[in-house]
PDB file of C-alpha atoms and ligand atoms in Angstrom:
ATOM      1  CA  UNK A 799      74.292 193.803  32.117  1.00 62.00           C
ATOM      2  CA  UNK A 800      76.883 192.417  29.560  1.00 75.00           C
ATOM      3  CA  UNK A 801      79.807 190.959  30.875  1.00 90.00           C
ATOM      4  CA  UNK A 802      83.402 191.246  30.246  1.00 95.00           C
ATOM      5  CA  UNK A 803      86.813 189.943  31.536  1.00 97.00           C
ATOM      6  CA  UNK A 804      90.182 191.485  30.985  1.00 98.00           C
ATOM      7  CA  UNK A 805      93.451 189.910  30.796  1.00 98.00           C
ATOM      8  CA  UNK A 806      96.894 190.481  30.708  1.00 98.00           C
ATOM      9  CA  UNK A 807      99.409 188.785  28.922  1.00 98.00           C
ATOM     10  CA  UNK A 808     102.807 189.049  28.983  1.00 98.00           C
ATOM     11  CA  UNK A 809     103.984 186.014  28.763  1.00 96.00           C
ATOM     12  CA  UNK A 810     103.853 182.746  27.504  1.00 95.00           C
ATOM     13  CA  UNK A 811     101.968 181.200  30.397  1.00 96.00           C
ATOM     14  CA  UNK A 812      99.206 183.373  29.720  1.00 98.00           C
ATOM     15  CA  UNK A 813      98.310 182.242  26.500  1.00 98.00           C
ATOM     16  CA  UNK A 814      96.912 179.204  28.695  1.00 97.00           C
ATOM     17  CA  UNK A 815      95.061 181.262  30.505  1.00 97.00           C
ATOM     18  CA  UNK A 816      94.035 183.374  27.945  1.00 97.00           C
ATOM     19  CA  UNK A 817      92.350 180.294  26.178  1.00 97.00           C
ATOM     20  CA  UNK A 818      90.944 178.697  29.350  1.00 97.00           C
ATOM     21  CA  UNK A 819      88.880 182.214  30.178  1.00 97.00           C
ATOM     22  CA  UNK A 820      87.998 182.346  26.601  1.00 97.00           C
ATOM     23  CA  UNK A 821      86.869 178.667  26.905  1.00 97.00           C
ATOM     24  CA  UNK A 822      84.751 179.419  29.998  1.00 97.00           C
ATOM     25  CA  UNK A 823      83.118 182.424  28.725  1.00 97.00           C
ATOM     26  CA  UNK A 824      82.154 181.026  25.764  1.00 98.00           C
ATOM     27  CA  UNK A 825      80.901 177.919  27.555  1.00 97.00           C
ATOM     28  CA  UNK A 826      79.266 180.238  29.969  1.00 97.00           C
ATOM     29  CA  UNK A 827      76.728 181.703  27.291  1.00 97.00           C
ATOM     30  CA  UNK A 828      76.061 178.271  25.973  1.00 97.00           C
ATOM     31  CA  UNK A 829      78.127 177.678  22.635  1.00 98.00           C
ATOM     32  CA  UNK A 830      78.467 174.099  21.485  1.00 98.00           C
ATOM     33  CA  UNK A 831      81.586 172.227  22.220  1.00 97.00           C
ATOM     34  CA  UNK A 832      82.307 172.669  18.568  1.00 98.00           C
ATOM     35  CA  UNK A 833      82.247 176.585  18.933  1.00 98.00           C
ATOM     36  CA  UNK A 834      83.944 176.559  22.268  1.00 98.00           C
ATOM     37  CA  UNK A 835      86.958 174.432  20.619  1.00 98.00           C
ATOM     38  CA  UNK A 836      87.023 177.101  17.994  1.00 98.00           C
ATOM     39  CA  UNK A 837      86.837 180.114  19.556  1.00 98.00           C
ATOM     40  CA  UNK A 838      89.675 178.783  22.193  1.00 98.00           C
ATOM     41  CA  UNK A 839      92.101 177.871  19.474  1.00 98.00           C
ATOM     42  CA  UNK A 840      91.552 181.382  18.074  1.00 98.00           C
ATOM     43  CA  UNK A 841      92.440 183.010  21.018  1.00 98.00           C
ATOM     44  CA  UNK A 842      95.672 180.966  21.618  1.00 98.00           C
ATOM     45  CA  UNK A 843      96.684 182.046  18.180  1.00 98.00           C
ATOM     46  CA  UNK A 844      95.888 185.697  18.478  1.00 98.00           C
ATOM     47  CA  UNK A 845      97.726 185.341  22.126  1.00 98.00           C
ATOM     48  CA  UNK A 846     100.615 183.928  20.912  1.00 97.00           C
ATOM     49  CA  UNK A 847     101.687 186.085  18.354  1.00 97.00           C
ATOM     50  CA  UNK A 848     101.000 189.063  21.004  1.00 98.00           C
ATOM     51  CA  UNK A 849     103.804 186.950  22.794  1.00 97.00           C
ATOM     52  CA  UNK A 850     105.733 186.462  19.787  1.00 96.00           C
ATOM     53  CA  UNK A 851     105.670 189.798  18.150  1.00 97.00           C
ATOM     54  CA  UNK A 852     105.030 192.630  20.529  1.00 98.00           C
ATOM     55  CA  UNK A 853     106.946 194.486  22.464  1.00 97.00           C
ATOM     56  CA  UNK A 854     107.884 192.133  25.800  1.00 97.00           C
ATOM     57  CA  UNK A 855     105.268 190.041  24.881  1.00 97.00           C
ATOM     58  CA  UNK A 856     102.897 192.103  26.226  1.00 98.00           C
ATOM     59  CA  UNK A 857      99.178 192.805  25.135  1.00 98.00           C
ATOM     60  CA  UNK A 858      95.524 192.943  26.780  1.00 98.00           C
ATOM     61  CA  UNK A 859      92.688 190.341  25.962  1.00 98.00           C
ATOM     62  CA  UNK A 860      88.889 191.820  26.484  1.00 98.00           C
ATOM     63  CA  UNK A 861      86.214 188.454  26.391  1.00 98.00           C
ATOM     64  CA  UNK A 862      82.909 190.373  26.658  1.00 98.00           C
ATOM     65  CA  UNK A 863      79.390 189.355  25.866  1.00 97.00           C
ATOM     66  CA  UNK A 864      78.033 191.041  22.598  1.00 97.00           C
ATOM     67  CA  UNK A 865      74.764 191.207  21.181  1.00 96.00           C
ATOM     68  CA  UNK A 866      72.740 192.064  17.771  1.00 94.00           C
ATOM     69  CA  UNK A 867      70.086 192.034  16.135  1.00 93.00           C
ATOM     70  CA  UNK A 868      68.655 189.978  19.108  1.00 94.00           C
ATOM     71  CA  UNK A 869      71.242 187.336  18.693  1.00 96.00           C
ATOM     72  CA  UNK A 870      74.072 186.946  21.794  1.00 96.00           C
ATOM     73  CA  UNK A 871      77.350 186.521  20.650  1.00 98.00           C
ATOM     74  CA  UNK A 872      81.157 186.390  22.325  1.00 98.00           C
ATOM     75  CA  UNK A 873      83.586 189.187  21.088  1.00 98.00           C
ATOM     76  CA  UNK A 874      87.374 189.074  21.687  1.00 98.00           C
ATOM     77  CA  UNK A 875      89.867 191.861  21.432  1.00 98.00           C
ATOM     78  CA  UNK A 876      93.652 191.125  21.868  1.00 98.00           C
ATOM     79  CA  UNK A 877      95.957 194.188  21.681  1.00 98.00           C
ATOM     80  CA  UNK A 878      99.020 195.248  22.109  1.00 98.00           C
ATOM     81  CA  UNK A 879     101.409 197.968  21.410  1.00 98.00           C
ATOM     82  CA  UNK A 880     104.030 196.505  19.786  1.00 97.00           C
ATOM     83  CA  UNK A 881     105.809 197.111  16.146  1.00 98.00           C
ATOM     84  CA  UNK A 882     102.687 196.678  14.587  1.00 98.00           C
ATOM     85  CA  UNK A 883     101.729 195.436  10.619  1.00 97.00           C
ATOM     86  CA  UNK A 884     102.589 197.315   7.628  1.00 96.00           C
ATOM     87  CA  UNK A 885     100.625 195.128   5.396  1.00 96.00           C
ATOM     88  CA  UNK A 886      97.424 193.817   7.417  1.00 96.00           C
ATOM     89  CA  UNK A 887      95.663 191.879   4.325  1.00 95.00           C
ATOM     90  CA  UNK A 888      99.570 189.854   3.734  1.00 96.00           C
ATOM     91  CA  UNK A 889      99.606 189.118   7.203  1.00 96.00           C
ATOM     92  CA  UNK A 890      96.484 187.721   7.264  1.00 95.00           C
ATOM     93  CA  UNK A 891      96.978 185.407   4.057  1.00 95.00           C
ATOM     94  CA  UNK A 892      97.038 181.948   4.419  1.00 95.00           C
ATOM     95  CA  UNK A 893     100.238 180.985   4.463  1.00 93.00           C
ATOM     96  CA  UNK A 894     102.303 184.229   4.946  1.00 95.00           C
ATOM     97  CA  UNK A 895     104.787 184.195   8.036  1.00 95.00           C
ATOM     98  CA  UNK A 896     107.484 186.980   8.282  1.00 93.00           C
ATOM     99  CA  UNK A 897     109.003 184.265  11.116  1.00 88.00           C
ATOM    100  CA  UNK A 898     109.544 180.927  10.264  1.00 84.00           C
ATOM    101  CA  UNK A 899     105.476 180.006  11.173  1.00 85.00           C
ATOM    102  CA  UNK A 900     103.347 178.618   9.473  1.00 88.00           C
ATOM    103  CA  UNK A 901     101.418 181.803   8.758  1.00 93.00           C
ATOM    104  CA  UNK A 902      98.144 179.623  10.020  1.00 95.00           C
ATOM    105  CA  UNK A 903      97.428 181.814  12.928  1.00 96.00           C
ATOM    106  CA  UNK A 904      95.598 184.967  11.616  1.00 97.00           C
ATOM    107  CA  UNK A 905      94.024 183.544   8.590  1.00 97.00           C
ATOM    108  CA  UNK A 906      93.058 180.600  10.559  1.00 97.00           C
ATOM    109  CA  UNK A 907      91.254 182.469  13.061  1.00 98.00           C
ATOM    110  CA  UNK A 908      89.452 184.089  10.366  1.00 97.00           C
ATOM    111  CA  UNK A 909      87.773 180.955   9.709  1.00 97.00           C
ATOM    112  CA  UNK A 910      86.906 179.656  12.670  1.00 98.00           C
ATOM    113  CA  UNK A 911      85.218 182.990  13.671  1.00 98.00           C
ATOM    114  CA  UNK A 912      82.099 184.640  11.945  1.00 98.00           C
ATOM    115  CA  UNK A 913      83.930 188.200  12.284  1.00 98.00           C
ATOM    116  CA  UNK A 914      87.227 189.341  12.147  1.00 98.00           C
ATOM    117  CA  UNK A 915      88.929 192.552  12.319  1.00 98.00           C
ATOM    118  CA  UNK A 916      92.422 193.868  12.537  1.00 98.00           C
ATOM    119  CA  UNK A 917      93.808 197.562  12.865  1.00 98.00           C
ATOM    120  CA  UNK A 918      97.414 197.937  12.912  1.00 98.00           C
ATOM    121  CA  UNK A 919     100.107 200.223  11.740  1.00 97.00           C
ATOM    122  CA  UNK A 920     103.909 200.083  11.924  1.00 97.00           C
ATOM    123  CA  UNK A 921     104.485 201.556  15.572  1.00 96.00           C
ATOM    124  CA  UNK A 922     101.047 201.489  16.522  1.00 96.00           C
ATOM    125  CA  UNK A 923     100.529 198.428  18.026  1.00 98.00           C
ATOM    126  CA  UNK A 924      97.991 195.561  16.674  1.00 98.00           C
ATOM    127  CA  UNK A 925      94.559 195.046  17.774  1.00 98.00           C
ATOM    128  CA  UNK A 926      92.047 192.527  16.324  1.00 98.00           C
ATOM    129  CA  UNK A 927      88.505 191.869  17.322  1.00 98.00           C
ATOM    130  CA  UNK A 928      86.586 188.580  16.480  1.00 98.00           C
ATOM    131  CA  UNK A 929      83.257 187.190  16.698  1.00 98.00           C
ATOM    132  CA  UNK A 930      81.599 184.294  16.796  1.00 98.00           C
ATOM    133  CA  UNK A 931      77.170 184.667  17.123  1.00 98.00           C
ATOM    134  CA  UNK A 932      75.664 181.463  18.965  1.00 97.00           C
ATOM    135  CA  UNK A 933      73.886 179.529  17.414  1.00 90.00           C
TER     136      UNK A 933
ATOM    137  CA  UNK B1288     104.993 172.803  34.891  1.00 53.00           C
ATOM    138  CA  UNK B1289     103.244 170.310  33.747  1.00 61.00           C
ATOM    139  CA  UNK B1290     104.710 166.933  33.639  1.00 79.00           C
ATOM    140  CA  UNK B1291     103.968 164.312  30.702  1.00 92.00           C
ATOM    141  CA  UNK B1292     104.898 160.819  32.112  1.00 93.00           C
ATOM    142  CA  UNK B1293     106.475 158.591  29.608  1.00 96.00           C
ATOM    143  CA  UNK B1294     105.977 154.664  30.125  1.00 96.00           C
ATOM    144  CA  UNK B1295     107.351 151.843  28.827  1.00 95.00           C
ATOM    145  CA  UNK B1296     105.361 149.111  27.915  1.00 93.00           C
ATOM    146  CA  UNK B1297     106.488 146.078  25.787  1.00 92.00           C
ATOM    147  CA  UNK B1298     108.148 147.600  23.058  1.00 93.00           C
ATOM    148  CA  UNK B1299     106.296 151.023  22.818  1.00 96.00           C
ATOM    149  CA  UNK B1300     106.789 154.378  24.842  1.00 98.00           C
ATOM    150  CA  UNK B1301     103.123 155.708  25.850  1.00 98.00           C
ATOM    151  CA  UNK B1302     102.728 159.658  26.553  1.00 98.00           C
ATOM    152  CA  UNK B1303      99.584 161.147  28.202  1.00 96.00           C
ATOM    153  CA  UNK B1304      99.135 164.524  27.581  1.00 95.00           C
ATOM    154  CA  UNK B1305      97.649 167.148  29.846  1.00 88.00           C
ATOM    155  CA  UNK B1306      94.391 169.022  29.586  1.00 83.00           C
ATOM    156  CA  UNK B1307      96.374 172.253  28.363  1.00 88.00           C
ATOM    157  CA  UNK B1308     100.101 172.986  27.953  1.00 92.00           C
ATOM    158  CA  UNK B1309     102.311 175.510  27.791  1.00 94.00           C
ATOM    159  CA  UNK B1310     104.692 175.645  24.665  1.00 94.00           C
ATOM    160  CA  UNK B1311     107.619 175.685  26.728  1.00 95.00           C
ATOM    161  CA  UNK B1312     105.624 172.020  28.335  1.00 95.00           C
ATOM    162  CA  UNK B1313     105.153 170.763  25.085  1.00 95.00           C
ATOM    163  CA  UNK B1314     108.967 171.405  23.408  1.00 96.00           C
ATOM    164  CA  UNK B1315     110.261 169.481  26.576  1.00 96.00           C
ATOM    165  CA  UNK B1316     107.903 167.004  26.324  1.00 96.00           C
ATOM    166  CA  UNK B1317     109.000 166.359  23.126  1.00 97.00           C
ATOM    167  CA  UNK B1318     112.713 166.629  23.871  1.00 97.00           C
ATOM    168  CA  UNK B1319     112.209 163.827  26.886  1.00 97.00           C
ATOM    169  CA  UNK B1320     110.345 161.685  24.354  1.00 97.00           C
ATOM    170  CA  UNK B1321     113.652 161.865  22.045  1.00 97.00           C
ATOM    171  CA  UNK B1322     116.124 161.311  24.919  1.00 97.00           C
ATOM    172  CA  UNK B1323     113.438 158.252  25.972  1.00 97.00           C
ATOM    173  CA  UNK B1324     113.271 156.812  22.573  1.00 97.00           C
ATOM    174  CA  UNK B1325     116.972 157.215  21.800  1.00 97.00           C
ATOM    175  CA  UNK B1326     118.098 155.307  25.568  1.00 97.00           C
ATOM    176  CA  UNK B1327     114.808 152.175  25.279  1.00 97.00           C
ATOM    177  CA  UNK B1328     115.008 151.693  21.191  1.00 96.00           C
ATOM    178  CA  UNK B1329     111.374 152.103  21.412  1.00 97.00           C
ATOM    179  CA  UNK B1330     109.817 151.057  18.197  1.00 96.00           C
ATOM    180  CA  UNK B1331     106.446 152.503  18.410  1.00 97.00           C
ATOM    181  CA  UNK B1332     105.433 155.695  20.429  1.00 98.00           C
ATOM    182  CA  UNK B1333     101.920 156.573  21.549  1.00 98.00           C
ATOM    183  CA  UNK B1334     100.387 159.821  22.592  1.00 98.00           C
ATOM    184  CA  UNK B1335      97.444 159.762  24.154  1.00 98.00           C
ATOM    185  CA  UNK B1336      95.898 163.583  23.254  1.00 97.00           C
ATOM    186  CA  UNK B1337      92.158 162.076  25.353  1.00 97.00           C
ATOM    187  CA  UNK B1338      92.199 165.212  27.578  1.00 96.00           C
ATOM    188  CA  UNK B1339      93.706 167.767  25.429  1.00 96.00           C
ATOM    189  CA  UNK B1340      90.796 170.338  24.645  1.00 95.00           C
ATOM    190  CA  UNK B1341      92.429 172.532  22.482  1.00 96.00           C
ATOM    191  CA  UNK B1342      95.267 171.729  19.712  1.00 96.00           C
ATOM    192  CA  UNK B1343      96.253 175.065  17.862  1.00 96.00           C
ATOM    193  CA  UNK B1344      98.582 175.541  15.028  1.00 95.00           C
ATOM    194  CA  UNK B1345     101.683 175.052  17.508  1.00 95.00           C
ATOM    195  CA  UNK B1346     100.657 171.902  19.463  1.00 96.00           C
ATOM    196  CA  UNK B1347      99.548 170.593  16.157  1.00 95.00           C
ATOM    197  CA  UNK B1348     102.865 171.422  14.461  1.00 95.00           C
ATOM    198  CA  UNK B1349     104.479 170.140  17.156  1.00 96.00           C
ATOM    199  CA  UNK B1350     102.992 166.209  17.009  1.00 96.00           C
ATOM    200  CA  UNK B1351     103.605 165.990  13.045  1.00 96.00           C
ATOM    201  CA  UNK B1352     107.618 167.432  14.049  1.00 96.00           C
ATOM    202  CA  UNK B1353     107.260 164.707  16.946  1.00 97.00           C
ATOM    203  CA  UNK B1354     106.184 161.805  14.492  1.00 97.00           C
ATOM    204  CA  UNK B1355     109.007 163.191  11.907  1.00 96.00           C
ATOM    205  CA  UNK B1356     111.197 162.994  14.450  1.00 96.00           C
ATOM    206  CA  UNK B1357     110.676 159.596  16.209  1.00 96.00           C
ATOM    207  CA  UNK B1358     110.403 158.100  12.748  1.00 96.00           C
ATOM    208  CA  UNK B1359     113.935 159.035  12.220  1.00 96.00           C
ATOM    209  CA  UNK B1360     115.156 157.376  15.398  1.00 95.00           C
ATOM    210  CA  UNK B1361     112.932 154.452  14.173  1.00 95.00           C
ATOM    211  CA  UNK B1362     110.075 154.569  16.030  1.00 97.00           C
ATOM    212  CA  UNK B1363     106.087 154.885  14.636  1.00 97.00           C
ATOM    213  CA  UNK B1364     104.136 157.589  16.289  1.00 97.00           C
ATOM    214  CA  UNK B1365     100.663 157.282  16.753  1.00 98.00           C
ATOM    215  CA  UNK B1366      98.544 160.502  18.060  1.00 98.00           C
ATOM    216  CA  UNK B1367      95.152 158.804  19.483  1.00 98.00           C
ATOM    217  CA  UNK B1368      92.007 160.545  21.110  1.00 98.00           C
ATOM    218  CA  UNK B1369      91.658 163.489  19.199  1.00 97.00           C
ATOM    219  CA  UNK B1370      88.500 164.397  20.340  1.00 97.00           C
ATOM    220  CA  UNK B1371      86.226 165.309  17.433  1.00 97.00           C
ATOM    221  CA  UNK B1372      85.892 169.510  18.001  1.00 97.00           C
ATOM    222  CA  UNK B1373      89.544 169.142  17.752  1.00 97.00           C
ATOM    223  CA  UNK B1374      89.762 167.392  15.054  1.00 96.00           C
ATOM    224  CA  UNK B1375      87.509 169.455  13.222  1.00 96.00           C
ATOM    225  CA  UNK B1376      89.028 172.843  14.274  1.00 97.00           C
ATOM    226  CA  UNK B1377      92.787 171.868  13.204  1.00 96.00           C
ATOM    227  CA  UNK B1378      91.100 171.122   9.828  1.00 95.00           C
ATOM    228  CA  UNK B1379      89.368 174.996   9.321  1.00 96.00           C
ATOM    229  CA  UNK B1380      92.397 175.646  11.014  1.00 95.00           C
ATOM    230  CA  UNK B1381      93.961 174.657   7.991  1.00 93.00           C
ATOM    231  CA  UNK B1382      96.493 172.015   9.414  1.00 92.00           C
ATOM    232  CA  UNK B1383      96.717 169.019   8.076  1.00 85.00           C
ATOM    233  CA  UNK B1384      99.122 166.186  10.097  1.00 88.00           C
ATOM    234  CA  UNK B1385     100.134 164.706   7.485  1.00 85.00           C
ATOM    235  CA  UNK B1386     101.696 161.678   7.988  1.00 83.00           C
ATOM    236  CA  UNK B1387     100.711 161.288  11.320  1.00 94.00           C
ATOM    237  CA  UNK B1388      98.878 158.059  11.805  1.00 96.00           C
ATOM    238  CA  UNK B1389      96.038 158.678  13.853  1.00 97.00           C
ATOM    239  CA  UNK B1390      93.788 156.716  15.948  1.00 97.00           C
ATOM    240  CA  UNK B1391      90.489 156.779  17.977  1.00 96.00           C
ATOM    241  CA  UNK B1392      91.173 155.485  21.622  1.00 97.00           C
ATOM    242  CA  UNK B1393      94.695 154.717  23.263  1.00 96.00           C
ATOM    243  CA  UNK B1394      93.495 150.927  22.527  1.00 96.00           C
ATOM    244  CA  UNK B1395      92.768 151.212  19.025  1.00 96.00           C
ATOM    245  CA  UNK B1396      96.595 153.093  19.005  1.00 97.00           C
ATOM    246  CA  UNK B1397      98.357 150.253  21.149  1.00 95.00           C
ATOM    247  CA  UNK B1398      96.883 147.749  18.574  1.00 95.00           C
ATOM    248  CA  UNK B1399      98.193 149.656  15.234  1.00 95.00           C
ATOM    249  CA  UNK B1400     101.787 149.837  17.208  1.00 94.00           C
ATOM    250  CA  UNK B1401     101.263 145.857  17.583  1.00 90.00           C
ATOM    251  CA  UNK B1402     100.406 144.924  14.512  1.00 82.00           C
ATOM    252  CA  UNK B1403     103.686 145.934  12.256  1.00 63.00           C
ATOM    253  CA  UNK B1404     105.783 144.140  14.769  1.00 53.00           C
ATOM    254  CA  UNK B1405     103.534 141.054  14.830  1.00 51.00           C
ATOM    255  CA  UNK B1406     103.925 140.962  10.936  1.00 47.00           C
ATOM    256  CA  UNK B1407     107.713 141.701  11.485  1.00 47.00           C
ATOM    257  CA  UNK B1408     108.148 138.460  13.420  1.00 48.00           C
ATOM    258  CA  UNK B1409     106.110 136.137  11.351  1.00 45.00           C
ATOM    259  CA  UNK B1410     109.007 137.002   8.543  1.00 41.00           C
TER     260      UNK B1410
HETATM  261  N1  LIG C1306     100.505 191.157  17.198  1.00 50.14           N
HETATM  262  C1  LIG C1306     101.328 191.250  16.142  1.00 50.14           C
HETATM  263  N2  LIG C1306     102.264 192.247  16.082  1.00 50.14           N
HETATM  264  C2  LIG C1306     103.092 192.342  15.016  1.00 50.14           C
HETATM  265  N3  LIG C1306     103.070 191.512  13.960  1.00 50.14           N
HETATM  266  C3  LIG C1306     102.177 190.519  13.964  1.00 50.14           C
HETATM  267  C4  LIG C1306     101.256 190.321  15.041  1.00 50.14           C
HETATM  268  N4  LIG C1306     100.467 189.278  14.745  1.00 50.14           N
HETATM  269  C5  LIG C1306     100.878 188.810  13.558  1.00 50.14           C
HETATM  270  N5  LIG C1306     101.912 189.553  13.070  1.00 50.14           N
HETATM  271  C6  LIG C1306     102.584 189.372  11.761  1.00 50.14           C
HETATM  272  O1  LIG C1306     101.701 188.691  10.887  1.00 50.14           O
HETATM  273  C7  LIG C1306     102.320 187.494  10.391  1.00 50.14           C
HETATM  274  C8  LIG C1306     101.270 186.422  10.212  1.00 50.14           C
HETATM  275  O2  LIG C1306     100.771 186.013  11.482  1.00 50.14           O
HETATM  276  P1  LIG C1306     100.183 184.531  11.650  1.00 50.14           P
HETATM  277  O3  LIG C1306      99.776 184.340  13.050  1.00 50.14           O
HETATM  278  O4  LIG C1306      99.149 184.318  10.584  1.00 50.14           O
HETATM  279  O5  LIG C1306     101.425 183.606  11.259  1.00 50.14           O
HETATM  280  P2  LIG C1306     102.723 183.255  12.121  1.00 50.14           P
HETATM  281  O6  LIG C1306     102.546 183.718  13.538  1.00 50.14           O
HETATM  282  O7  LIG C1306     103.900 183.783  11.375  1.00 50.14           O
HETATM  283  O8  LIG C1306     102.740 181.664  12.049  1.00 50.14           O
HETATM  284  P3  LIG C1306     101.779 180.651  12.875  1.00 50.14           P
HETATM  285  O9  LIG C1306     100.740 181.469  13.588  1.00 50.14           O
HETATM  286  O10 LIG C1306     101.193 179.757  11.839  1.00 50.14           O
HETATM  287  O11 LIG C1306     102.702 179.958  13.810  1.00 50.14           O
HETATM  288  C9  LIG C1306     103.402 187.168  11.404  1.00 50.14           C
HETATM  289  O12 LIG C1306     104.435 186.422  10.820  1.00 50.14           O
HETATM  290  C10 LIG C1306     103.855 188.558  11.848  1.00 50.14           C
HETATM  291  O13 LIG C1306     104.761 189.105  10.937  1.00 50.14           O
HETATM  292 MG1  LIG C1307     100.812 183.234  14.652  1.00 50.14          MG
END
């Protein structure tokens, strides 16, 4: 059986805790420190604009256990149903913030996982999915 | 809340940041580290980052606007113990902390602080 954990955020507090059960589930099906510090970072930044830019800061984090291709990986949705992206591929440049951010977080993540996806639509909420296969 | 105790020794303030903070922890961290620098004249600040496990593109903005910052009210800011997935992550991150002197251990840091201050006095 694949496992999974769920968490709510809706608030700042719980990007913390987002990235600490992110951090633990990675470590859990034995990624490298290096991996763990990069999948943990990516999840604070996908948390915190859920806190930033949805609606009351709230969204849902999934961590589950993934596999392909015989290889086990970690897989990370964050979601929320807030105002939602009119232009996914600006938001995701490097360097684009519609705030006064750095615009680090989403393209960012993109690097330091080995998949990312994002689905979002003005009024239909945001929800990206990333990967990262162990090694 | 997580507290970051801020010590005096000699002429330099030394910070020891927790495992993992809260935004809200870290902008009143760094508005205690102002108010402490401002009320000692501290001329060199060190924050020891040993235990922080994760440094994402707010933490890590956060330290270069705390070295800005302390620089202005004339005090160097060294960050030491980034430990080295950290390190490497705020780089594919795609932050740089530039102009943030950097150093390996809190001893290596202390000893950076003490050196302009050594050559200050010889003058
Ligand atoms: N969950 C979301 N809901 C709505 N808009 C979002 C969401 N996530 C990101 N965005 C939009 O995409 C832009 C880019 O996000 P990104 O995380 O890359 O940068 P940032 O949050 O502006 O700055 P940084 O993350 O560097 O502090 C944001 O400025 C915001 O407009
Ligand atoms: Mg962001």
């Amino acid at each position: 059986m694949l496992d999974e954990r769920v968490l709510t955020i809706s608030g700042e507090a719980d990007i913390v805790t987002a990235r600490q059960a992110a951090r633990q589930f990675a470590a859990a099906l034995g990624f490298n420190a290096m991996d763990q510090s990069r999948i943990t970072t990516a999840v604070s930044e996908l948390a915190r604009n859920v806190v930033r830019y949805a609606t009351n800061s709230h969204g849902v984090v999934h961590v589950r256990e993934t596999e392909a291709g015989g290889r086990i990986g970690i897989e990370i949705v964050v979601a929320d149903e807030g105002p939602g992206i009119a232009d996914t591929e600006q938001a995701m440049r490097r360097g684009f913030s519609s705030g006064n951010g750095l615009g680090l977080g989403l393209s960012g993540t993109g690097r330091l996982m080995d998949e990312m996806d994002m689905k979002s639509a003005p009024g239909e909420g945001t929800c990206v999915t990333i990967r990262k296969w162990r090694r | 809340m997580a507290r970051i105790p801020i010590i005096k020794v000699g002429s330099a303030l030394i910070a020891t940041v927790d495992e993992d903070l809260t935004d809200d922890d870290a902008l009143e961290f760094q508005e205690r580290l102002n108010a402490a620098i401002e009320r000692t004249g501290a001329a060199g600040v060190l924050i020891d980052v040993t235990l922080v496990e994760t440094i994402d593109s707010f933490l890590g903005r956060l330290l270069h606007e705390i070295a800005v910052g302390a620089r202005l009210l004339g005090a160097t800011t060294v960050v030491a113990g980034i430990q080295p997935p950290v390190a490497m992550t705020l780089v594919e991150l795609g932050l740089q902390l530039d102009g943030v002197k950097t150093a390996l251990t809190a001893e290596r840091g202390l000893a950076m602080l003490a050196a302009p201050s050594r050559a200050n006095r010889a003058r």
